[in-house]
């Protein structure tokens, strides 16, 4: 990279106002840079609004994702300090709940699968605990009494992601960041192999550095050179919320069952999520999606039967080809990617904000994100194993 202009004169543009763009913007504005964030709609109303807010590094662990698990674990460890700092900067409490997460098995077949998950967790060093039926029911008395086994991950917490986006927005603007909302699609301008600015809603904003944080829409940004386009696609998720009595909730831990998870909020909402569908940007809430979620949730927690449904919605996870985020520089000078957070963007917010801010400020790639650059796909492509554009 060529010499960076002095901090006070450097202009940074961020495209996308979800948790990723807002948190990076907050960190950079607080460091004294001039930061403009361009959000085509309402900031925080993409995937970041649709999410369940689970910080589930241990419970969502998948075979073959040990490198990603390392990143998730680091970000999970950063969450308490991040939430406290954000509360101070914004005046909003993001409701970090620390009861932990329970995953249950309701048949012998499910027990077999849960034992495999437990073995993987033990291998990766997750602090998890096998619970007998009695031990699980002691913690959550309204669970289906037929349950055959369970795992408790005490360190898998949750936050209220809809407050999180409001807090980040406040923290960003209070730190001096400029937020342009409702301006339609922002585009990128490049000249001689470097990023030079953003155009949006009639504004032409010259920038020394541009951060692409547009979630699953990132590859569609006008002017983004093909060589820097992240292989990210929308992975549809339908969710629904029921109303519990907040004074006597029937669930306190986050609960995972075979085809659904349930997330109790302090205000009495019980979130039930989520489908995982390859249907592009299809916004339909379907009978099949709702049936599958409600049936699975009801098997786990029969007491939901009489609860009113208060909201149902759809969101789009920014899924990359290997399900890990895409973080770091591109071969276009001054153009940085922070996208592809897939199922874990809320969990990964603290580490993404810290490491991308460091990259912008110093030009240094933090070792935590070194394995997650765009070039990992170029390497695969040059070996002829996969096509870069077929996320
Ligand atoms: P978004 O929040 O989608 O923000 C991108 C923004 O960019 C949008 O506001 C969009 O309007 C804007 N934009 C797009 N194109 C342009 C353009 N050209 N110009 C200007 N603006 C543009 N993660 C967890 O950690 N825990 C969970 O429990 C969890 N649950 C989830 C449940 C569901 C149903 C879904 C869908 C996701 C869930 N996730 C969860 C994943 C998480 O929500 C995402 O990984 C994260 O929100 C991605 O944040 P983002 O800022 O990259 O994207
Ligand atoms: N992490 C939960 C989801 O993506 O549905």
CSV table of C-alpha atoms and ligand atoms in Angstrom, one decimal:
chain,number,residue,atom,x,y,z
A,1,UNK,CA,0.0,0.0,0.0
A,2,UNK,CA,1.2,3.6,-0.6
A,3,UNK,CA,1.7,6.0,2.3
A,4,UNK,CA,-1.5,6.7,4.1
A,5,UNK,CA,-2.6,10.4,4.6
A,6,UNK,CA,-2.5,11.7,8.2
A,7,UNK,CA,-5.4,10.4,10.3
A,8,UNK,CA,-7.2,13.7,10.6
A,9,UNK,CA,-7.3,14.1,6.8
A,10,UNK,CA,-8.1,10.5,5.8
A,11,UNK,CA,-11.6,9.9,4.6
A,12,UNK,CA,-13.2,6.6,5.1
A,13,UNK,CA,-16.4,5.4,3.4
A,14,UNK,CA,-18.4,2.4,4.6
A,15,UNK,CA,-21.1,0.8,2.4
A,16,UNK,CA,-23.8,-1.0,4.5
A,17,UNK,CA,-25.3,0.0,7.8
A,18,UNK,CA,-25.8,-3.4,9.6
A,19,UNK,CA,-23.9,-4.5,12.7
A,20,UNK,CA,-20.8,-4.9,10.7
A,21,UNK,CA,-20.6,-1.5,9.0
A,22,UNK,CA,-21.9,0.4,12.0
A,23,UNK,CA,-19.4,-1.3,14.5
A,24,UNK,CA,-16.5,-0.7,12.2
A,25,UNK,CA,-17.6,2.9,11.7
A,26,UNK,CA,-17.9,3.4,15.4
A,27,UNK,CA,-14.4,2.2,16.1
A,28,UNK,CA,-12.9,4.3,13.3
A,29,UNK,CA,-14.8,7.5,14.1
A,30,UNK,CA,-13.8,7.1,17.8
A,31,UNK,CA,-10.2,6.9,16.6
A,32,UNK,CA,-10.5,10.3,15.0
A,33,UNK,CA,-11.0,9.4,11.4
A,34,UNK,CA,-13.5,11.1,9.1
A,35,UNK,CA,-16.0,8.4,8.4
A,36,UNK,CA,-19.1,8.4,6.3
A,37,UNK,CA,-21.5,5.4,6.3
A,38,UNK,CA,-23.9,4.9,3.3
A,39,UNK,CA,-27.0,2.8,4.0
A,40,UNK,CA,-29.6,2.6,1.2
A,41,UNK,CA,-32.5,1.9,3.5
A,42,UNK,CA,-32.8,2.1,7.3
A,43,UNK,CA,-29.6,1.3,9.1
A,44,UNK,CA,-29.7,-2.0,11.0
A,45,UNK,CA,-32.8,-3.3,9.3
A,46,UNK,CA,-31.1,-6.1,7.2
A,47,UNK,CA,-29.9,-9.4,8.6
A,48,UNK,CA,-28.9,-7.6,11.8
A,49,UNK,CA,-32.5,-6.9,12.6
A,50,UNK,CA,-33.7,-10.4,11.6
A,51,UNK,CA,-31.2,-12.3,13.7
A,52,UNK,CA,-31.8,-14.1,17.0
A,53,UNK,CA,-28.8,-12.5,18.8
A,54,UNK,CA,-27.3,-15.8,19.9
A,55,UNK,CA,-23.6,-15.8,20.7
A,56,UNK,CA,-23.4,-19.6,20.2
A,57,UNK,CA,-19.8,-20.4,19.4
A,58,UNK,CA,-20.0,-23.8,21.2
A,59,UNK,CA,-23.6,-24.9,20.5
A,60,UNK,CA,-23.5,-24.2,16.7
A,61,UNK,CA,-20.1,-25.8,16.1
A,62,UNK,CA,-19.9,-27.9,12.9
A,63,UNK,CA,-17.3,-30.5,11.9
A,64,UNK,CA,-14.6,-29.2,9.7
A,65,UNK,CA,-14.9,-25.6,11.0
A,66,UNK,CA,-12.2,-25.5,13.6
A,67,UNK,CA,-10.5,-22.4,12.1
A,68,UNK,CA,-13.8,-20.6,12.1
A,69,UNK,CA,-14.5,-21.8,15.7
A,70,UNK,CA,-11.2,-20.1,16.8
A,71,UNK,CA,-12.5,-16.8,15.5
A,72,UNK,CA,-16.0,-17.3,17.0
A,73,UNK,CA,-14.4,-18.1,20.4
A,74,UNK,CA,-12.2,-15.0,20.4
A,75,UNK,CA,-15.2,-12.8,19.5
A,76,UNK,CA,-17.4,-14.5,22.1
A,77,UNK,CA,-14.7,-13.7,24.8
A,78,UNK,CA,-14.8,-10.0,23.7
A,79,UNK,CA,-18.5,-9.7,24.0
A,80,UNK,CA,-18.9,-8.6,27.7
A,81,UNK,CA,-16.3,-5.8,27.4
A,82,UNK,CA,-17.8,-4.8,24.0
A,83,UNK,CA,-21.3,-4.6,25.5
A,84,UNK,CA,-20.1,-2.5,28.4
A,85,UNK,CA,-18.2,-0.1,26.2
A,86,UNK,CA,-21.1,0.2,23.9
A,87,UNK,CA,-23.5,0.9,26.8
A,88,UNK,CA,-21.2,3.7,27.9
A,89,UNK,CA,-20.9,5.2,24.3
A,90,UNK,CA,-24.6,4.9,23.5
A,91,UNK,CA,-26.5,4.9,26.8
A,92,UNK,CA,-28.3,1.7,25.7
A,93,UNK,CA,-28.0,-1.7,27.3
A,94,UNK,CA,-28.0,-4.5,24.7
A,95,UNK,CA,-29.4,-7.0,27.2
A,96,UNK,CA,-26.5,-9.5,27.2
A,97,UNK,CA,-28.1,-12.6,28.9
A,98,UNK,CA,-25.8,-15.2,30.4
A,99,UNK,CA,-28.0,-18.1,31.3
A,100,UNK,CA,-26.3,-20.3,28.6
A,101,UNK,CA,-27.7,-22.6,26.0
A,102,UNK,CA,-29.2,-26.0,26.2
A,103,UNK,CA,-29.6,-28.4,23.3
A,104,UNK,CA,-32.0,-31.3,23.8
A,105,UNK,CA,-32.5,-34.7,22.2
A,106,UNK,CA,-36.1,-36.1,22.1
A,107,UNK,CA,-35.5,-39.6,20.6
A,108,UNK,CA,-32.7,-42.2,20.8
A,109,UNK,CA,-31.7,-41.2,17.2
A,110,UNK,CA,-31.3,-37.6,18.3
A,111,UNK,CA,-29.3,-38.7,21.4
A,112,UNK,CA,-26.9,-40.4,19.0
A,113,UNK,CA,-26.4,-37.2,17.0
A,114,UNK,CA,-26.1,-35.1,20.2
A,115,UNK,CA,-23.4,-37.4,21.5
A,116,UNK,CA,-21.4,-36.7,18.3
A,117,UNK,CA,-21.8,-32.9,18.8
A,118,UNK,CA,-20.7,-33.3,22.4
A,119,UNK,CA,-17.6,-35.3,21.4
A,120,UNK,CA,-16.8,-32.5,18.9
A,121,UNK,CA,-17.2,-29.9,21.5
A,122,UNK,CA,-14.9,-31.8,23.9
A,123,UNK,CA,-12.3,-32.1,21.2
A,124,UNK,CA,-12.4,-28.4,20.5
A,125,UNK,CA,-12.3,-27.4,24.1
A,126,UNK,CA,-15.8,-26.1,24.4
A,127,UNK,CA,-16.9,-25.9,28.1
A,128,UNK,CA,-20.0,-28.1,27.7
A,129,UNK,CA,-21.8,-30.5,30.0
A,130,UNK,CA,-23.9,-33.6,29.3
A,131,UNK,CA,-27.2,-33.4,31.2
A,132,UNK,CA,-29.5,-36.2,32.1
A,133,UNK,CA,-33.2,-35.8,31.7
A,134,UNK,CA,-33.6,-34.9,35.4
A,135,UNK,CA,-30.8,-32.4,35.3
A,136,UNK,CA,-32.2,-30.7,32.2
A,137,UNK,CA,-35.7,-30.6,33.7
A,138,UNK,CA,-34.3,-29.1,36.9
A,139,UNK,CA,-33.0,-26.2,34.8
A,140,UNK,CA,-36.0,-25.9,32.5
A,141,UNK,CA,-39.1,-27.4,34.0
A,142,UNK,CA,-41.4,-26.8,31.0
A,143,UNK,CA,-39.3,-28.9,28.6
A,144,UNK,CA,-41.0,-32.0,27.1
A,145,UNK,CA,-40.5,-34.6,29.9
A,146,UNK,CA,-39.9,-37.3,27.3
A,147,UNK,CA,-36.5,-35.7,26.5
A,148,UNK,CA,-33.7,-38.3,26.4
A,149,UNK,CA,-30.6,-36.2,27.0
A,150,UNK,CA,-29.2,-32.7,26.7
A,151,UNK,CA,-26.1,-30.6,26.5
A,152,UNK,CA,-25.5,-27.3,28.4
A,153,UNK,CA,-23.0,-24.8,27.1
A,154,UNK,CA,-22.9,-22.2,29.9
A,155,UNK,CA,-20.8,-19.7,27.9
A,156,UNK,CA,-23.2,-19.4,24.9
A,157,UNK,CA,-25.1,-16.3,25.7
A,158,UNK,CA,-27.4,-14.0,23.8
A,159,UNK,CA,-28.0,-10.2,23.1
A,160,UNK,CA,-31.0,-8.3,21.9
A,161,UNK,CA,-29.7,-7.5,18.4
A,162,UNK,CA,-32.4,-4.9,17.6
A,163,UNK,CA,-31.2,-2.8,20.5
A,164,UNK,CA,-27.6,-3.6,19.4
A,165,UNK,CA,-28.1,-1.9,16.0
A,166,UNK,CA,-29.7,1.2,17.7
A,167,UNK,CA,-26.8,1.4,20.2
A,168,UNK,CA,-24.2,1.1,17.4
A,169,UNK,CA,-25.9,3.8,15.4
A,170,UNK,CA,-25.9,6.1,18.4
A,171,UNK,CA,-22.3,5.3,19.3
A,172,UNK,CA,-21.2,5.9,15.7
A,173,UNK,CA,-22.9,9.3,15.3
A,174,UNK,CA,-21.9,10.4,18.8
A,175,UNK,CA,-18.2,9.6,17.9
A,176,UNK,CA,-18.6,12.0,15.0
A,177,UNK,CA,-19.4,9.6,12.2
A,178,UNK,CA,-21.7,10.8,9.3
A,179,UNK,CA,-24.6,8.5,8.6
A,180,UNK,CA,-26.4,8.8,5.2
A,181,UNK,CA,-29.6,6.6,5.4
A,182,UNK,CA,-32.3,6.1,2.9
A,183,UNK,CA,-30.1,7.2,0.0
A,184,UNK,CA,-30.6,4.2,-2.3
A,185,UNK,CA,-27.8,2.0,-3.5
A,186,UNK,CA,-24.3,3.3,-3.0
A,187,UNK,CA,-21.7,2.6,-5.7
A,188,UNK,CA,-17.9,2.4,-5.7
A,189,UNK,CA,-15.6,4.5,-7.9
A,190,UNK,CA,-12.1,3.3,-8.8
A,191,UNK,CA,-9.3,4.8,-10.8
A,192,UNK,CA,-6.0,3.2,-11.8
A,193,UNK,CA,-6.5,0.1,-9.6
A,194,UNK,CA,-7.5,2.0,-6.4
A,195,UNK,CA,-10.7,3.0,-4.7
A,196,UNK,CA,-11.3,6.7,-4.9
A,197,UNK,CA,-14.9,7.3,-3.7
A,198,UNK,CA,-18.5,6.4,-3.2
A,199,UNK,CA,-21.5,7.8,-5.1
A,200,UNK,CA,-25.0,7.6,-3.6
A,201,UNK,CA,-28.2,9.5,-3.8
A,202,UNK,CA,-26.6,12.3,-5.8
A,203,UNK,CA,-23.6,12.6,-3.4
A,204,UNK,CA,-20.1,12.0,-4.7
A,205,UNK,CA,-17.9,11.3,-1.7
A,206,UNK,CA,-14.2,11.0,-2.2
A,207,UNK,CA,-12.6,8.4,0.0
A,208,UNK,CA,-9.1,7.1,0.7
A,209,UNK,CA,-10.5,3.8,2.0
A,210,UNK,CA,-13.8,2.1,1.3
A,211,UNK,CA,-15.1,-0.8,3.5
A,212,UNK,CA,-17.7,-3.0,1.8
A,213,UNK,CA,-20.1,-4.2,4.6
A,214,UNK,CA,-23.3,-4.7,2.6
A,215,UNK,CA,-24.0,-8.2,3.8
A,216,UNK,CA,-25.5,-10.5,1.1
A,217,UNK,CA,-25.8,-7.6,-1.3
A,218,UNK,CA,-22.1,-7.0,-1.3
A,219,UNK,CA,-21.3,-8.6,-4.7
A,220,UNK,CA,-24.1,-6.5,-6.3
A,221,UNK,CA,-22.5,-3.1,-5.4
A,222,UNK,CA,-22.2,-1.0,-8.6
A,223,UNK,CA,-18.7,-0.3,-9.6
A,224,UNK,CA,-17.2,-3.1,-7.5
A,225,UNK,CA,-14.4,-4.7,-9.7
A,226,UNK,CA,-15.0,-8.4,-10.3
A,227,UNK,CA,-11.6,-9.2,-8.9
A,228,UNK,CA,-12.7,-7.8,-5.5
A,229,UNK,CA,-16.2,-9.2,-5.5
A,230,UNK,CA,-16.8,-11.5,-2.5
A,231,UNK,CA,-18.5,-14.9,-3.2
A,232,UNK,CA,-21.4,-14.2,-0.9
A,233,UNK,CA,-25.0,-15.2,-1.4
A,234,UNK,CA,-28.3,-14.8,0.6
A,235,UNK,CA,-29.3,-17.7,2.8
A,236,UNK,CA,-32.9,-17.2,3.7
A,237,UNK,CA,-34.1,-17.6,7.3
A,238,UNK,CA,-37.7,-17.4,8.4
A,239,UNK,CA,-38.4,-16.7,12.1
A,240,UNK,CA,-41.5,-16.1,14.3
A,241,UNK,CA,-42.0,-14.7,17.8
A,242,UNK,CA,-44.6,-15.7,20.4
A,243,UNK,CA,-45.6,-13.8,23.5
A,244,UNK,CA,-44.8,-15.3,26.9
A,245,UNK,CA,-45.8,-13.7,30.2
A,246,UNK,CA,-42.6,-11.8,31.0
A,247,UNK,CA,-43.3,-12.2,34.8
A,248,UNK,CA,-43.4,-16.0,34.5
A,249,UNK,CA,-41.5,-17.0,31.3
A,250,UNK,CA,-41.6,-20.7,30.4
A,251,UNK,CA,-37.9,-20.7,29.2
A,252,UNK,CA,-34.8,-18.9,30.4
A,253,UNK,CA,-31.9,-20.5,28.6
A,254,UNK,CA,-31.5,-20.4,24.8
A,255,UNK,CA,-32.8,-23.8,23.6
A,256,UNK,CA,-31.8,-25.8,20.6
A,257,UNK,CA,-33.8,-28.8,19.3
A,258,UNK,CA,-33.5,-30.7,16.1
A,259,UNK,CA,-35.0,-28.2,13.6
A,260,UNK,CA,-35.4,-25.0,15.6
A,261,UNK,CA,-34.0,-22.9,18.3
A,262,UNK,CA,-35.9,-20.8,20.9
A,263,UNK,CA,-34.6,-17.6,22.3
A,264,UNK,CA,-36.4,-16.0,25.3
A,265,UNK,CA,-36.2,-12.2,25.6
A,266,UNK,CA,-36.6,-10.2,28.8
A,267,UNK,CA,-39.7,-8.4,27.5
A,268,UNK,CA,-41.5,-11.8,27.2
A,269,UNK,CA,-41.0,-12.5,23.5
A,270,UNK,CA,-40.0,-16.0,22.6
A,271,UNK,CA,-38.2,-16.1,19.3
A,272,UNK,CA,-38.3,-19.3,17.3
A,273,UNK,CA,-35.9,-19.7,14.4
A,274,UNK,CA,-34.9,-20.3,11.8
A,275,UNK,CA,-35.2,-22.0,8.4
A,276,UNK,CA,-32.1,-22.3,6.3
A,277,UNK,CA,-33.1,-21.9,2.6
A,278,UNK,CA,-31.3,-21.4,-0.7
A,279,UNK,CA,-34.0,-19.3,-2.3
A,280,UNK,CA,-32.2,-16.1,-3.2
A,281,UNK,CA,-33.8,-12.9,-1.9
A,282,UNK,CA,-37.3,-14.5,-1.6
A,283,UNK,CA,-39.2,-12.6,1.1
A,284,UNK,CA,-42.1,-15.0,1.5
A,285,UNK,CA,-43.1,-16.3,4.9
A,286,UNK,CA,-44.3,-19.8,4.0
A,287,UNK,CA,-46.7,-22.3,5.6
A,288,UNK,CA,-44.0,-25.0,5.4
A,289,UNK,CA,-41.4,-22.8,7.1
A,290,UNK,CA,-43.7,-21.8,9.9
A,291,UNK,CA,-45.0,-25.4,10.3
A,292,UNK,CA,-41.5,-26.8,10.7
A,293,UNK,CA,-40.5,-24.2,13.2
A,294,UNK,CA,-43.6,-24.3,15.3
A,295,UNK,CA,-43.8,-28.1,15.2
A,296,UNK,CA,-40.2,-28.5,16.4
A,297,UNK,CA,-40.6,-25.8,19.0
A,298,UNK,CA,-43.8,-27.4,20.3
A,299,UNK,CA,-42.2,-30.9,20.6
A,300,UNK,CA,-39.5,-29.3,22.8
A,301,UNK,CA,-41.7,-27.0,24.8
A,302,UNK,CA,-45.3,-28.0,24.6
A,303,UNK,CA,-46.4,-25.0,26.7
A,304,UNK,CA,-46.1,-22.7,23.6
A,305,UNK,CA,-49.4,-24.1,22.3
A,306,UNK,CA,-51.6,-21.4,23.7
A,307,UNK,CA,-49.2,-18.5,23.1
A,308,UNK,CA,-50.1,-15.7,20.6
A,309,UNK,CA,-47.9,-15.3,17.5
A,310,UNK,CA,-46.8,-11.6,17.5
A,311,UNK,CA,-44.5,-11.4,14.6
A,312,UNK,CA,-43.0,-13.4,11.8
A,313,UNK,CA,-40.2,-12.3,9.5
A,314,UNK,CA,-37.5,-13.2,6.9
A,315,UNK,CA,-33.9,-12.3,6.9
A,316,UNK,CA,-30.9,-13.1,4.6
A,317,UNK,CA,-27.7,-14.4,6.1
A,318,UNK,CA,-24.6,-13.4,4.1
A,319,UNK,CA,-23.3,-16.9,3.4
A,320,UNK,CA,-19.9,-17.3,1.8
A,321,UNK,CA,-18.8,-20.5,0.0
A,322,UNK,CA,-17.1,-22.0,3.1
A,323,UNK,CA,-19.5,-20.3,5.7
A,324,UNK,CA,-16.7,-18.2,7.1
A,325,UNK,CA,-16.5,-14.4,6.9
A,326,UNK,CA,-14.5,-12.6,4.2
A,327,UNK,CA,-12.3,-10.0,6.0
A,328,UNK,CA,-9.5,-7.9,4.8
A,329,UNK,CA,-7.8,-6.2,1.8
A,330,UNK,CA,-8.5,-6.8,-1.8
A,331,UNK,CA,-6.2,-6.4,-4.8
A,332,UNK,CA,-7.9,-3.0,-5.4
A,333,UNK,CA,-5.9,-0.6,-3.2
A,334,UNK,CA,-8.0,1.1,-0.5
A,335,UNK,CA,-10.9,-1.4,-0.9
A,336,UNK,CA,-11.6,-3.6,2.1
A,337,UNK,CA,-14.2,-6.4,2.6
A,338,UNK,CA,-16.1,-7.1,5.8
A,339,UNK,CA,-18.8,-9.5,4.8
A,340,UNK,CA,-19.9,-13.1,4.6
A,341,UNK,CA,-20.7,-13.5,8.4
A,342,UNK,CA,-23.4,-16.0,7.6
A,343,UNK,CA,-24.9,-17.4,10.8
A,344,UNK,CA,-22.6,-15.6,13.2
A,345,UNK,CA,-22.5,-11.9,12.3
A,346,UNK,CA,-23.8,-10.8,15.7
A,347,UNK,CA,-21.3,-13.0,17.5
A,348,UNK,CA,-18.5,-11.8,15.3
A,349,UNK,CA,-19.3,-8.1,15.6
A,350,UNK,CA,-16.6,-7.3,18.3
A,351,UNK,CA,-13.7,-9.0,16.6
A,352,UNK,CA,-14.7,-7.7,13.1
A,353,UNK,CA,-14.9,-4.2,14.3
A,354,UNK,CA,-11.6,-4.3,16.1
A,355,UNK,CA,-9.6,-6.1,13.4
A,356,UNK,CA,-11.0,-4.1,10.4
A,357,UNK,CA,-10.5,-0.8,12.3
A,358,UNK,CA,-6.9,-1.9,12.9
A,359,UNK,CA,-6.4,-2.7,9.2
A,360,UNK,CA,-7.8,0.7,8.2
A,361,UNK,CA,-5.8,2.6,10.8
A,362,UNK,CA,-2.4,0.8,10.5
A,363,UNK,CA,-2.5,-1.3,7.3
A,364,UNK,CA,-1.8,-4.4,9.5
A,365,UNK,CA,-3.8,-7.6,9.1
A,366,UNK,CA,-4.5,-8.9,12.6
A,367,UNK,CA,-3.5,-12.6,12.9
A,368,UNK,CA,-7.1,-13.4,13.9
A,369,UNK,CA,-8.4,-12.6,10.5
A,370,UNK,CA,-5.4,-13.6,8.3
A,371,UNK,CA,-7.0,-16.9,7.3
A,372,UNK,CA,-10.3,-15.2,6.3
A,373,UNK,CA,-9.2,-13.0,3.4
A,374,UNK,CA,-10.7,-13.1,-0.1
A,375,UNK,CA,-7.5,-14.7,-1.4
A,376,UNK,CA,-8.4,-18.1,0.1
A,377,UNK,CA,-10.9,-18.4,-2.8
A,378,UNK,CA,-8.4,-17.3,-5.4
A,379,UNK,CA,-6.1,-20.1,-4.1
A,380,UNK,CA,-8.9,-22.6,-4.4
A,381,UNK,CA,-9.7,-21.4,-7.9
A,382,UNK,CA,-6.1,-21.5,-9.2
A,383,UNK,CA,-6.1,-25.2,-8.1
A,384,UNK,CA,-9.2,-25.6,-10.2
A,385,UNK,CA,-11.2,-27.0,-7.3
A,386,UNK,CA,-14.0,-24.5,-7.3
A,387,UNK,CA,-15.3,-21.6,-9.3
A,388,UNK,CA,-14.9,-18.2,-7.5
A,389,UNK,CA,-18.2,-16.8,-8.7
A,390,UNK,CA,-20.4,-19.8,-7.7
A,391,UNK,CA,-20.9,-19.0,-4.0
B,1,LIG,P1,-26.8,-6.6,7.2
B,1,LIG,O1,-27.3,-6.5,8.6
B,1,LIG,O2,-27.7,-7.3,6.2
B,1,LIG,O3,-26.5,-5.2,6.7
B,1,LIG,C1,-26.1,-4.9,5.4
B,1,LIG,C2,-26.7,-3.6,5.0
B,1,LIG,O4,-26.2,-3.1,3.8
B,1,LIG,C3,-28.2,-3.6,4.9
B,1,LIG,O5,-28.8,-2.7,5.8
B,1,LIG,C4,-28.5,-3.1,3.4
B,1,LIG,O6,-29.6,-2.3,3.3
B,1,LIG,C5,-27.2,-2.4,3.1
B,1,LIG,N1,-26.9,-2.3,1.7
B,1,LIG,C6,-26.8,-3.3,0.8
B,1,LIG,N2,-26.4,-2.9,-0.4
B,1,LIG,C7,-26.2,-1.6,-0.3
B,1,LIG,C8,-25.7,-0.6,-1.1
B,1,LIG,N3,-25.4,-0.8,-2.4
B,1,LIG,N4,-25.6,0.7,-0.7
B,1,LIG,C9,-25.9,1.0,0.6
B,1,LIG,N5,-26.4,0.1,1.5
B,1,LIG,C10,-26.5,-1.2,1.1
B,1,LIG,N6,-25.9,-14.2,13.8
B,1,LIG,C11,-25.5,-14.4,15.1
B,1,LIG,O7,-24.4,-14.2,15.5
B,1,LIG,N7,-26.4,-15.0,16.0
B,1,LIG,C12,-27.7,-15.3,15.7
B,1,LIG,O8,-28.4,-15.8,16.5
B,1,LIG,C13,-28.1,-15.1,14.3
B,1,LIG,N8,-29.3,-15.4,13.9
B,1,LIG,C14,-29.7,-15.2,12.7
B,1,LIG,C15,-31.1,-15.5,12.3
B,1,LIG,C16,-31.5,-15.2,11.0
B,1,LIG,C17,-32.9,-15.5,10.6
B,1,LIG,C18,-30.6,-14.5,10.1
B,1,LIG,C19,-31.1,-14.2,8.7
B,1,LIG,C20,-29.3,-14.2,10.5
B,1,LIG,C21,-28.9,-14.6,11.7
B,1,LIG,N9,-27.6,-14.3,12.1
B,1,LIG,C22,-27.2,-14.5,13.4
B,1,LIG,C23,-26.6,-13.8,11.2
B,1,LIG,C24,-26.4,-12.2,11.3
B,1,LIG,O9,-27.7,-11.7,11.3
B,1,LIG,C25,-25.6,-11.7,10.1
B,1,LIG,O10,-24.5,-12.5,9.9
B,1,LIG,C26,-25.3,-10.2,10.3
B,1,LIG,O11,-26.4,-9.5,10.8
B,1,LIG,C27,-24.7,-9.6,9.1
B,1,LIG,O12,-24.5,-8.3,9.3
B,1,LIG,P2,-24.2,-7.3,8.1
B,1,LIG,O13,-24.0,-5.9,8.7
B,1,LIG,O14,-23.1,-7.9,7.3
B,1,LIG,O15,-25.4,-7.4,7.2
B,2,LIG,N1,-27.3,-18.4,14.0
B,2,LIG,C1,-28.6,-18.7,13.8
B,2,LIG,C2,-29.1,-18.6,12.5
B,2,LIG,O1,-28.4,-18.1,11.6
B,2,LIG,O2,-30.2,-18.9,12.2
